mmCIF file of C-alpha atoms in Angstrom:
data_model
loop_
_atom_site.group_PDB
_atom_site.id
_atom_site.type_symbol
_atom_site.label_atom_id
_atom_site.label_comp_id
_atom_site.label_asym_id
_atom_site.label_seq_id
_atom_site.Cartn_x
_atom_site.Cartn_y
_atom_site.Cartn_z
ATOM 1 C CA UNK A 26 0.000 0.000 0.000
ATOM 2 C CA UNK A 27 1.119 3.518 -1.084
ATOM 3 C CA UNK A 28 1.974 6.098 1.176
ATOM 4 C CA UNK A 29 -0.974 8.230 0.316
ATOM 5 C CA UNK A 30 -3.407 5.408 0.158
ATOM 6 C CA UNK A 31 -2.101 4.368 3.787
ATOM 7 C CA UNK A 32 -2.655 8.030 4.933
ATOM 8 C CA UNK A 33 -6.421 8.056 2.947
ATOM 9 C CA UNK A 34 -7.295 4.747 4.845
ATOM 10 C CA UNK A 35 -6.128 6.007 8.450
ATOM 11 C CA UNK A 36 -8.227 9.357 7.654
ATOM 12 C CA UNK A 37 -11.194 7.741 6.482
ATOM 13 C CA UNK A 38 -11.248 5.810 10.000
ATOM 14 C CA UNK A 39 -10.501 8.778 11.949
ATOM 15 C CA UNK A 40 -13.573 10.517 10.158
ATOM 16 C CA UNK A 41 -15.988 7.706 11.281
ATOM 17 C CA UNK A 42 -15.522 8.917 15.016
ATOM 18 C CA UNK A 43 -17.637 11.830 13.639
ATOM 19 C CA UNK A 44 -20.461 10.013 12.797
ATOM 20 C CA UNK A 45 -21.124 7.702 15.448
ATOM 21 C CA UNK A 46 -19.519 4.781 13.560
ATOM 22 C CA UNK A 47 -16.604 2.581 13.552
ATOM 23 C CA UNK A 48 -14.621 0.123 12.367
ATOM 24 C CA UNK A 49 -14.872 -3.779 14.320
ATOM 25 C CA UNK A 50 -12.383 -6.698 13.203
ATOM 26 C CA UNK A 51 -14.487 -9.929 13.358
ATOM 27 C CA UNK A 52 -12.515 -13.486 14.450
ATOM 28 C CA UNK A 53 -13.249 -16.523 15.617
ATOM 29 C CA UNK A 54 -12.385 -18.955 18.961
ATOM 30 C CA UNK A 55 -14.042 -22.120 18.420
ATOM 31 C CA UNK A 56 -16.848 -24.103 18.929
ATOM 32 C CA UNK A 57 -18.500 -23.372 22.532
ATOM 33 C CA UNK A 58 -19.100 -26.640 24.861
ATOM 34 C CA UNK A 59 -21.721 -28.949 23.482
ATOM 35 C CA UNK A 60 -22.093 -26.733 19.805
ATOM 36 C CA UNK A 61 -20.989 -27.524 16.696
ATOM 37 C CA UNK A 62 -21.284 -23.557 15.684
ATOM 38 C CA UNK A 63 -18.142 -21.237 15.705
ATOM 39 C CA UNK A 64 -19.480 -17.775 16.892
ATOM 40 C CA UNK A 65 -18.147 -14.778 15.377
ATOM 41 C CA UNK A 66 -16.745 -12.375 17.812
ATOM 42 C CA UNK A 67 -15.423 -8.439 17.668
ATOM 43 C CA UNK A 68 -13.066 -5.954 19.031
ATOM 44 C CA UNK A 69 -13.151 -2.070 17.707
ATOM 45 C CA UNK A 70 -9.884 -1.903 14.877
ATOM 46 C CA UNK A 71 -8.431 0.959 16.891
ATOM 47 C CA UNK A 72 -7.836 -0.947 19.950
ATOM 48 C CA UNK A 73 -5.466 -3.342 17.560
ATOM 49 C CA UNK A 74 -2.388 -2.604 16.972
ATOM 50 C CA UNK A 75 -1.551 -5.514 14.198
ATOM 51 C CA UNK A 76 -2.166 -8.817 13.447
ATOM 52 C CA UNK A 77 -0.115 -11.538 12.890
ATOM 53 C CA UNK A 78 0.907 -15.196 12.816
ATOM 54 C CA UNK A 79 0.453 -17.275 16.165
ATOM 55 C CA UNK A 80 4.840 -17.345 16.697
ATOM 56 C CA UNK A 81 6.596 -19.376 19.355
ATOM 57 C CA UNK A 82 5.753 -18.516 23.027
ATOM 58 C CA UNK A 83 7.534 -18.961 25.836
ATOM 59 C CA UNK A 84 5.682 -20.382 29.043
ATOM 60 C CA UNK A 85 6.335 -18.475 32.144
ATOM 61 C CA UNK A 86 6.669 -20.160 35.656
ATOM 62 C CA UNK A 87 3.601 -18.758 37.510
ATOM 63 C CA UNK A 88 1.475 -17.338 34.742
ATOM 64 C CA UNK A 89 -2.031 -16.565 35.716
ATOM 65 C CA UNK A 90 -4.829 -19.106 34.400
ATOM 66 C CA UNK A 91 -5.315 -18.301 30.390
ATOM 67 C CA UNK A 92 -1.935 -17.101 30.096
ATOM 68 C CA UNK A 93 0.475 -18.700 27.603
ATOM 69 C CA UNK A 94 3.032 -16.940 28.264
ATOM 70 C CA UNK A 95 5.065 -14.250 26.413
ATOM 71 C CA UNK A 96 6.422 -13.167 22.605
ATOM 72 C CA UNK A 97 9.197 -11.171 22.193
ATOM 73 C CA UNK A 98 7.974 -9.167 19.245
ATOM 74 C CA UNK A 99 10.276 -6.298 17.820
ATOM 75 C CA UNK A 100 12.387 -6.040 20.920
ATOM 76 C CA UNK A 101 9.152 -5.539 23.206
ATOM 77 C CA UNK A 102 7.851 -8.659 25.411
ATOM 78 C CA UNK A 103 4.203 -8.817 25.494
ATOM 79 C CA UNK A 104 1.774 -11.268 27.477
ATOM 80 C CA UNK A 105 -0.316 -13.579 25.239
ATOM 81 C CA UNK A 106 -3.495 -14.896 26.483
ATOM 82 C CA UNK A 107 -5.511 -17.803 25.399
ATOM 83 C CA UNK A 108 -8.821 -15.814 24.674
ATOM 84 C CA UNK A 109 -10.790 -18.954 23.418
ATOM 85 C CA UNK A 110 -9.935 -20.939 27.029
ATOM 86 C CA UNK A 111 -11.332 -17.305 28.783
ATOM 87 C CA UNK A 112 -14.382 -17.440 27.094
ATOM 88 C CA UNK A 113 -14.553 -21.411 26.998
ATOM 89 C CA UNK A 114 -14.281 -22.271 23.566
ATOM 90 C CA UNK A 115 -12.308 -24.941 21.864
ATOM 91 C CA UNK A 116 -10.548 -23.878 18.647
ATOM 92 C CA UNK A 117 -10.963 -26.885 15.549
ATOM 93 C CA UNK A 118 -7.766 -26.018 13.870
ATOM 94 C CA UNK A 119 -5.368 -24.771 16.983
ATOM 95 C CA UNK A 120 -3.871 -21.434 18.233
ATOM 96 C CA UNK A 121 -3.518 -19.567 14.782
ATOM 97 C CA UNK A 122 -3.419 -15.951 14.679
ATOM 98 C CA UNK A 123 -2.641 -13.069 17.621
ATOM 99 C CA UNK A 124 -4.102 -10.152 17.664
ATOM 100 C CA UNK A 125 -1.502 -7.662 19.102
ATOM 101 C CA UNK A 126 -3.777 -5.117 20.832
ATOM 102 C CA UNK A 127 -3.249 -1.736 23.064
ATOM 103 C CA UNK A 128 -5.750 -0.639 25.869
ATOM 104 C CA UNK A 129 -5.084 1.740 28.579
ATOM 105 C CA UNK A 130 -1.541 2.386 27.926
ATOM 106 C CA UNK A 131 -0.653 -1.209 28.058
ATOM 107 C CA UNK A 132 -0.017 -3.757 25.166
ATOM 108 C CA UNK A 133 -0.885 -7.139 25.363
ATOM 109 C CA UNK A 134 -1.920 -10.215 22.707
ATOM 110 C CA UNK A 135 -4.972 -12.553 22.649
ATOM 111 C CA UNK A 136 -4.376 -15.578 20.580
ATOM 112 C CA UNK A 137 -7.463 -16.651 18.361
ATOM 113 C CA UNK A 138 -8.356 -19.175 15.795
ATOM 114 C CA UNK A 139 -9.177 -17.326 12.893
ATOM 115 C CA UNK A 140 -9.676 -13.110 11.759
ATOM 116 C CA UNK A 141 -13.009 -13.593 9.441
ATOM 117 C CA UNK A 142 -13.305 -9.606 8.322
ATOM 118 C CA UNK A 143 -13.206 -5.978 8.556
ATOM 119 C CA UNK A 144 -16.570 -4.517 8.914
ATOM 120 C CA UNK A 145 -17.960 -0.711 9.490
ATOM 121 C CA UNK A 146 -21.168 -0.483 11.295
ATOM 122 C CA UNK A 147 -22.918 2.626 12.979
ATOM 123 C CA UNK A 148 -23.101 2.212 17.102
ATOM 124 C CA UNK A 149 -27.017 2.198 17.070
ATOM 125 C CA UNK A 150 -25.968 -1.481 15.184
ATOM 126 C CA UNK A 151 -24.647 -2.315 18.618
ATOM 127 C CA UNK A 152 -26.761 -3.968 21.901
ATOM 128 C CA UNK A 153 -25.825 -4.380 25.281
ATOM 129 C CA UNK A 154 -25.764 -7.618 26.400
ATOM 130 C CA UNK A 155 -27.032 -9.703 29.320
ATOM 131 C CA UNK A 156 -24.059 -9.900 31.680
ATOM 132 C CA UNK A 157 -24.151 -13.682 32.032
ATOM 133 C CA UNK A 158 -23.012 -14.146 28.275
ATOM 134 C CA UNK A 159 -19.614 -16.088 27.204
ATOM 135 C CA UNK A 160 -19.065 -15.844 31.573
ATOM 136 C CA UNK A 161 -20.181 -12.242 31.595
ATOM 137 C CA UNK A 162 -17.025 -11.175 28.788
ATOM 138 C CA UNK A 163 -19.241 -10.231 26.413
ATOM 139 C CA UNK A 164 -20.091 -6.325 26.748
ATOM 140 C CA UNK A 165 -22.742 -6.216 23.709
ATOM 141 C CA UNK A 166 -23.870 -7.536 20.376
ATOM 142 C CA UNK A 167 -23.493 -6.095 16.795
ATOM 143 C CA UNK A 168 -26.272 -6.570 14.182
ATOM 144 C CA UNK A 169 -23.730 -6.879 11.290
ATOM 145 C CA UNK A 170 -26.020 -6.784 8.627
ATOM 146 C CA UNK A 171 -28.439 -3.828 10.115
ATOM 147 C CA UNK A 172 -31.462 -6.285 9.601
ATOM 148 C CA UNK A 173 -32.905 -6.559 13.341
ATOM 149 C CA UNK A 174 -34.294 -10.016 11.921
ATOM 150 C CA UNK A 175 -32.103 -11.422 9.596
ATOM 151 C CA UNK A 176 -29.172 -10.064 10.344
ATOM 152 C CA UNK A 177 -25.797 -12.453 11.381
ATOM 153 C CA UNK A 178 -24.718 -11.493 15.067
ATOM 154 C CA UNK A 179 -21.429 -11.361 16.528
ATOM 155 C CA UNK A 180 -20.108 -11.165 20.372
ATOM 156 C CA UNK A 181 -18.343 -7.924 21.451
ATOM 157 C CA UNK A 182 -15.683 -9.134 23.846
ATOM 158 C CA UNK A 183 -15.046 -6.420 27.316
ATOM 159 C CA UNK A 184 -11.878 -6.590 26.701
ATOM 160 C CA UNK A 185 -11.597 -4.709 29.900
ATOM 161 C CA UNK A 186 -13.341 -6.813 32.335
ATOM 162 C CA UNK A 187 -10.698 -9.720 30.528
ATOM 163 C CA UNK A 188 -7.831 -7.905 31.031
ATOM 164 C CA UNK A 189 -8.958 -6.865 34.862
ATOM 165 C CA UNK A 190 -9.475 -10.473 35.896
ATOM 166 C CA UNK A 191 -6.443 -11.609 34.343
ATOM 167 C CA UNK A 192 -3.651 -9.512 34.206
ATOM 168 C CA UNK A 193 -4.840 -7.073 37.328
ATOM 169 C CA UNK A 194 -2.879 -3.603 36.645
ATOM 170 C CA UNK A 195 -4.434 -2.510 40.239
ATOM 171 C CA UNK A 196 -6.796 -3.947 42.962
ATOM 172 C CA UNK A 197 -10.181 -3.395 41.781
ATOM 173 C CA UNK A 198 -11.399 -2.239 44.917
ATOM 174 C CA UNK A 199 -10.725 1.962 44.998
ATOM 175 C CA UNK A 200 -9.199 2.869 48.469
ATOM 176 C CA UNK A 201 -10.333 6.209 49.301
ATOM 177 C CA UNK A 202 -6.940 6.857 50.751
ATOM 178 C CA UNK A 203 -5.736 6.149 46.992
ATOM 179 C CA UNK A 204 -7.700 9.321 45.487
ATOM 180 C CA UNK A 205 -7.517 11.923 48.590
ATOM 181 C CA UNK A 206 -10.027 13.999 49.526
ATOM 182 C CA UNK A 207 -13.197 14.096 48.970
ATOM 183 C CA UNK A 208 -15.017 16.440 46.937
ATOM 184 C CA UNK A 209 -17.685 19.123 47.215
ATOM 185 C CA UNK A 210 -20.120 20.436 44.063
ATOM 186 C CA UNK A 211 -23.433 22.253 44.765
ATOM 187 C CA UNK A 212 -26.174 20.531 46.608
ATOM 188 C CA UNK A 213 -28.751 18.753 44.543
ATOM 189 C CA UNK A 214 -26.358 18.515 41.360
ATOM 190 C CA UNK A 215 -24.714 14.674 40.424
ATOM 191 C CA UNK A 216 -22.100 13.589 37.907
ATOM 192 C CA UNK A 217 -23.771 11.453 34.809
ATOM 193 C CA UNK A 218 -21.550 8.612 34.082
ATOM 194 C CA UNK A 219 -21.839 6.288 31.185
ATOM 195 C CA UNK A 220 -19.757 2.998 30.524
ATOM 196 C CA UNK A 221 -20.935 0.161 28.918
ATOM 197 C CA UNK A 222 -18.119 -2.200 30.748
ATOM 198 C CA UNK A 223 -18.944 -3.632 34.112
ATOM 199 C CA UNK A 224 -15.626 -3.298 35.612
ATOM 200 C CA UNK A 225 -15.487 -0.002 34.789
ATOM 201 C CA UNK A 226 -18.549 0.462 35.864
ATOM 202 C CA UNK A 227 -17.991 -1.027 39.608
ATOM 203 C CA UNK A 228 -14.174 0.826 39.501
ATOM 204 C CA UNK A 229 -15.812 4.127 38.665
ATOM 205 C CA UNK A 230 -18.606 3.975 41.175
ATOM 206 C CA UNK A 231 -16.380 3.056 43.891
ATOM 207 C CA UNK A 232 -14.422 5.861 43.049
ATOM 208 C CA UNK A 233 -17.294 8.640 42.806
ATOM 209 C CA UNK A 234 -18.381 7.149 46.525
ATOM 210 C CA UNK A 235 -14.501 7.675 47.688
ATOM 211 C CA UNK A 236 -14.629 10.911 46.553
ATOM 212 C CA UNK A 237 -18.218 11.849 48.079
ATOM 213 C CA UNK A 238 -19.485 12.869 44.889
ATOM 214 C CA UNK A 239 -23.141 11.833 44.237
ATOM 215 C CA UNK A 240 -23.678 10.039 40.678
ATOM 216 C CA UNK A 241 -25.856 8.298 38.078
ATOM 217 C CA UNK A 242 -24.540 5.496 36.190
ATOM 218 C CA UNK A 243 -25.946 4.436 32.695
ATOM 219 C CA UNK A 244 -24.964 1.886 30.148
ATOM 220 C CA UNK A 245 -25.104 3.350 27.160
ATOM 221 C CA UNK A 246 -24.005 6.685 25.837
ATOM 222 C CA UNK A 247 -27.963 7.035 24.434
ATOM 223 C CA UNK A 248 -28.984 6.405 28.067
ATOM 224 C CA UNK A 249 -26.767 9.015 29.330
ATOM 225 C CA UNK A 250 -28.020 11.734 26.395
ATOM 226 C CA UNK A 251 -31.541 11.073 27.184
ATOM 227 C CA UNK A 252 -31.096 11.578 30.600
ATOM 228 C CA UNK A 253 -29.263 14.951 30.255
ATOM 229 C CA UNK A 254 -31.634 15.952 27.826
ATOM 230 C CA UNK A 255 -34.738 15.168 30.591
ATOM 231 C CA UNK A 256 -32.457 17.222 33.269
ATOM 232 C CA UNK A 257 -32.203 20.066 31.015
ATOM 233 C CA UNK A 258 -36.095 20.450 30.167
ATOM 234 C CA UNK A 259 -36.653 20.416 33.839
ATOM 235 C CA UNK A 260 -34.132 22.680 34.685
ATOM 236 C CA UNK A 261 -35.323 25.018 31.520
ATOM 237 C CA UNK A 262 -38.873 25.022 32.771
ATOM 238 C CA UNK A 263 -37.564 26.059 36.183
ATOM 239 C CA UNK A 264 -35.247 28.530 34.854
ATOM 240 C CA UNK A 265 -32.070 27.258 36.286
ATOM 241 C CA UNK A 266 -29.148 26.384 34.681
ATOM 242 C CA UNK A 267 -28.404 22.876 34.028
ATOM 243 C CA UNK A 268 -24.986 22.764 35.806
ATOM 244 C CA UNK A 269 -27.222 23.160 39.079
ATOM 245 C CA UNK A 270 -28.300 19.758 38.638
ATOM 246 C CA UNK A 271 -25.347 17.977 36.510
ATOM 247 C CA UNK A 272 -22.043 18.794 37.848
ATOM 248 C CA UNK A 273 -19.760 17.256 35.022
ATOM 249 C CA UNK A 274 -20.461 13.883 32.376
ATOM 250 C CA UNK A 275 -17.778 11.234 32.580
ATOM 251 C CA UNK A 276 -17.895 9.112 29.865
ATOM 252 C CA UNK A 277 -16.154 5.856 28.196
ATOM 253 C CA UNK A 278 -16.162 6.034 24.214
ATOM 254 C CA UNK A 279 -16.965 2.332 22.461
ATOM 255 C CA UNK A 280 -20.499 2.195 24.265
ATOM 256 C CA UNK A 281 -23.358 0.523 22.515
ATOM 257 C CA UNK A 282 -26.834 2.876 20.630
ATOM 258 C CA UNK A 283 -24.451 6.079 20.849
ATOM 259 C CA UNK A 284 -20.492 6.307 21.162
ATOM 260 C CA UNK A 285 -18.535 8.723 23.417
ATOM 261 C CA UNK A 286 -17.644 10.754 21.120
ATOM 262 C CA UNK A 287 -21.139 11.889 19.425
ATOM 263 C CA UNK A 288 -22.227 11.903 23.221
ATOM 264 C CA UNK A 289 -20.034 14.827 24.039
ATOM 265 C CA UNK A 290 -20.441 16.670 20.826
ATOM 266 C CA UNK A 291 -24.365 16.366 21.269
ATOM 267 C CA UNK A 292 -23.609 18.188 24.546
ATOM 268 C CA UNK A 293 -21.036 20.855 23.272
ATOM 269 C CA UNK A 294 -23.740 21.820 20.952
ATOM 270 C CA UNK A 295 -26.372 22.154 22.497
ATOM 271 C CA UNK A 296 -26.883 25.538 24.221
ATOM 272 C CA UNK A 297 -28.687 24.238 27.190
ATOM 273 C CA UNK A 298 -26.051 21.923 28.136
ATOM 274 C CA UNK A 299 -23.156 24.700 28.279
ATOM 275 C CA UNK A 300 -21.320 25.221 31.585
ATOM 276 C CA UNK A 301 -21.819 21.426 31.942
ATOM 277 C CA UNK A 302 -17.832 20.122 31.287
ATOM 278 C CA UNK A 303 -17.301 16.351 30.091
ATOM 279 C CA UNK A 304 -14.470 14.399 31.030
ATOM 280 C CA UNK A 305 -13.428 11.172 28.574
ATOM 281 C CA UNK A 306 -12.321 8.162 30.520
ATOM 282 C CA UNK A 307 -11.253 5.082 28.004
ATOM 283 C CA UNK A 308 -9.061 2.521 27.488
ATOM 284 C CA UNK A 309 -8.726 3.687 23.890
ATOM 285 C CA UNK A 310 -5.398 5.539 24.136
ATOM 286 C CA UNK A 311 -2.186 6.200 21.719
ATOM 287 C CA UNK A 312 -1.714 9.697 20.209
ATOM 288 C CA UNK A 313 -3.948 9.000 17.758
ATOM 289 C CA UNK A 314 -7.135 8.470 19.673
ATOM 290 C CA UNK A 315 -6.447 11.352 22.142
ATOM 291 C CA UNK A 316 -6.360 13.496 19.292
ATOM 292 C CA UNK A 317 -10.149 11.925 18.661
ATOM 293 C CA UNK A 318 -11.219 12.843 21.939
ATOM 294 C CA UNK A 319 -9.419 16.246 22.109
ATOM 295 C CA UNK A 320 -11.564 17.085 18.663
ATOM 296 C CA UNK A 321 -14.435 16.161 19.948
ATOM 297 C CA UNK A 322 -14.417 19.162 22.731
ATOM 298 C CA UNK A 323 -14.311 17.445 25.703
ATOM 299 C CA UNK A 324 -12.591 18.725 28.596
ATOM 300 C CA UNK A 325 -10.574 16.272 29.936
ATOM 301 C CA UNK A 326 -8.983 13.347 29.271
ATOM 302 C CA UNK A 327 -8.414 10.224 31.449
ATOM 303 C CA UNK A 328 -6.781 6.459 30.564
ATOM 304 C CA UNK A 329 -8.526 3.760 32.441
ATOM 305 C CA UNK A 330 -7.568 2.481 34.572
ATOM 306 C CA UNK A 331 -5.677 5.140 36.618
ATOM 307 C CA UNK A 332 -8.217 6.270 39.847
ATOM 308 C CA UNK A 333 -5.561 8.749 41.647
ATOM 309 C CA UNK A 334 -5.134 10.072 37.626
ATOM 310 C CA UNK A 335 -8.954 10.275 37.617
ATOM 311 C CA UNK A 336 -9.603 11.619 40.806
ATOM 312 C CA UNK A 337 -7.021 14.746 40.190
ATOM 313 C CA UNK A 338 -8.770 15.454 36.982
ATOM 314 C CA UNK A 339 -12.164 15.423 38.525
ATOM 315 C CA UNK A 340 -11.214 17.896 40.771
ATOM 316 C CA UNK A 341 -9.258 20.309 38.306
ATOM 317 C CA UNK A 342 -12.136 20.021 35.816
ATOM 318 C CA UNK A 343 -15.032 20.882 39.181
ATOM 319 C CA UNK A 344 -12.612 23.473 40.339
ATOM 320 C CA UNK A 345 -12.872 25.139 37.032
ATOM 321 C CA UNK A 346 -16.051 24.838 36.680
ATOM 322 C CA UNK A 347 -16.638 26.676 40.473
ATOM 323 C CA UNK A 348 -16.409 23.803 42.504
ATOM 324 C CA UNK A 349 -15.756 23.209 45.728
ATOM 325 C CA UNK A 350 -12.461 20.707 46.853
ATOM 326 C CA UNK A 351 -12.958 19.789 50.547
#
């Protein structure tokens, strides 16, 4: 591929973060316990970094459960995890491919059986799913074909929750002593959180309650939007500003129905919502994605999974925004 045609490609993807759409690689793990059917499953392209052929790994004394080991790939040694033993499939035809992927600062590789396609779907394509599927990995489920009754399905892995279980980068319990202080915003407002992952979801509510600051939690980014907008046509037929009642929005980005991204440019633009700042928290990171998020106006920027990180950008964004720090 060209230089310019590599350059059109990575601009074209950077564009559908404007329109509430991405880009999901689909692969496969094996047949589940007592099926004959391999399931398709997805990850969002920008969380991979490449893909390549399974290569020799070398077993570690110790490893967690569902670890191989490690490859030592262009000087950098990286953790490779049997995905289709997390999720409990069995792969017909072996170990072949690893996806070599980057969340929350840290780089990692999931070994798979096969990489079926490249597909571009809008998020409103996207479900959440019951927690108890694939062991409570999967996060939601894409309508690939936009059909709601024809369409083929495929599994969106919480990549997240995986990584949390089995390579830990902290204790998921937040220690208030590990954030400081807690924190005071004007009586009667909340912050409106939205995450789609359940880890994050747990990590980021025990970090709101360590901090004192009163919340609601939502799912999806829709969930989040139609909320705001319900708290602004109350506020509007009271005639008080909307920041009385919402104190900041802290949001993920890959969520299902609406993406982080559109989520903070619906509230940028709408004229009722100013004064209210929004703070991105994601495990999408890499230069290239916080330029995303710095383009799509919010204020703030956070990698998951860093609470004291979180926690002192809370309080810089409230403190702009007149709060209060205790």
């Amino acid at each position: 591929m060209s230089a310019s045609s590599l350059q059109k490609d990575i601009d074209e993807r950077t564009n559908l973060t404007g329109s509430n759409k991405f880009e999901m690689l689909l692969f496969r793990l094996g047949e589940a316990p007592g099926s004959d059917r391999s399931e398709l499953f997805g990850i969002n392209v920008f969380k991979i970094r490449e893909i390549v052929a399974m290569p020799e790994v070398t077993a570690m004394a110790g490893s967690p459960p569902h670890v191989l080991g490690v490859v030592n790939l262009r000087g950098q040694v990286i953790p490779v995890i049997d995905l289709p033993a997390v999720v409990g499939c069995v792969p017909k035809t072996g170990l072949n491919i690893m996806l070599v992927t980057e969340y929350a600062r840290t780089t990692q590789a999931f070994a798979a059986e096969s990489v079926e396609d490249i597909v571009r779907l809008d998020w409103n394509q996207i479900l959440s799913a019951d927690d108890s599927m694939a062991r409570g990995y999967v996060t939601s489920i894409a309508r690939l074909d936009g059909d709601q009754n024809t369409t083929r399905l495929a599994q969106i892995l919480d990549v997240e929750s995986i990584l949390q279980r089995i390579l830990p980068s902290q204790d998921v319990e937040v220690k208030a002593q590990a954030v400081g202080p807690t924190v005071k915003i004007r009586p009667g407002s909340v912050v409106v959180a939205a995450d789609d992952s359940y880890v994050a979801r747990s990590m980021i509510e025990q970090e709101l309650k360590a901090l004192g600051l009163p919340f609601e939690m939502y799912k999806t980014g829709q969930e989040a939007w139609s909320r705001l907008q319900a708290i602004a046509a109350e506020c509007q037929k009271a005639g008080q500003p909307l920041h009385d009642r919402v104190a900041v929005v802290l949001t993920d980005l890959e969520m299902p129905e609406m993406d982080g991204f559109t989520l903070t440019r619906n509230i940028k633009r709408d004229v009722t919502m100013r004064g209210v700042p929004v703070v991105i928290h994601s495990s999408l990171t890499g230069d290239t994605n916080e330029n995303h998020v710095r383009s799509a106006g919010a204020d703030a920027y956070v990698a998951k999974f860093a609470a004291k990180e979180l926690a002192d950008v809370l309080r810089q964004v409230l403190a702009r925004y007149e709060a209060v720090t205790a």
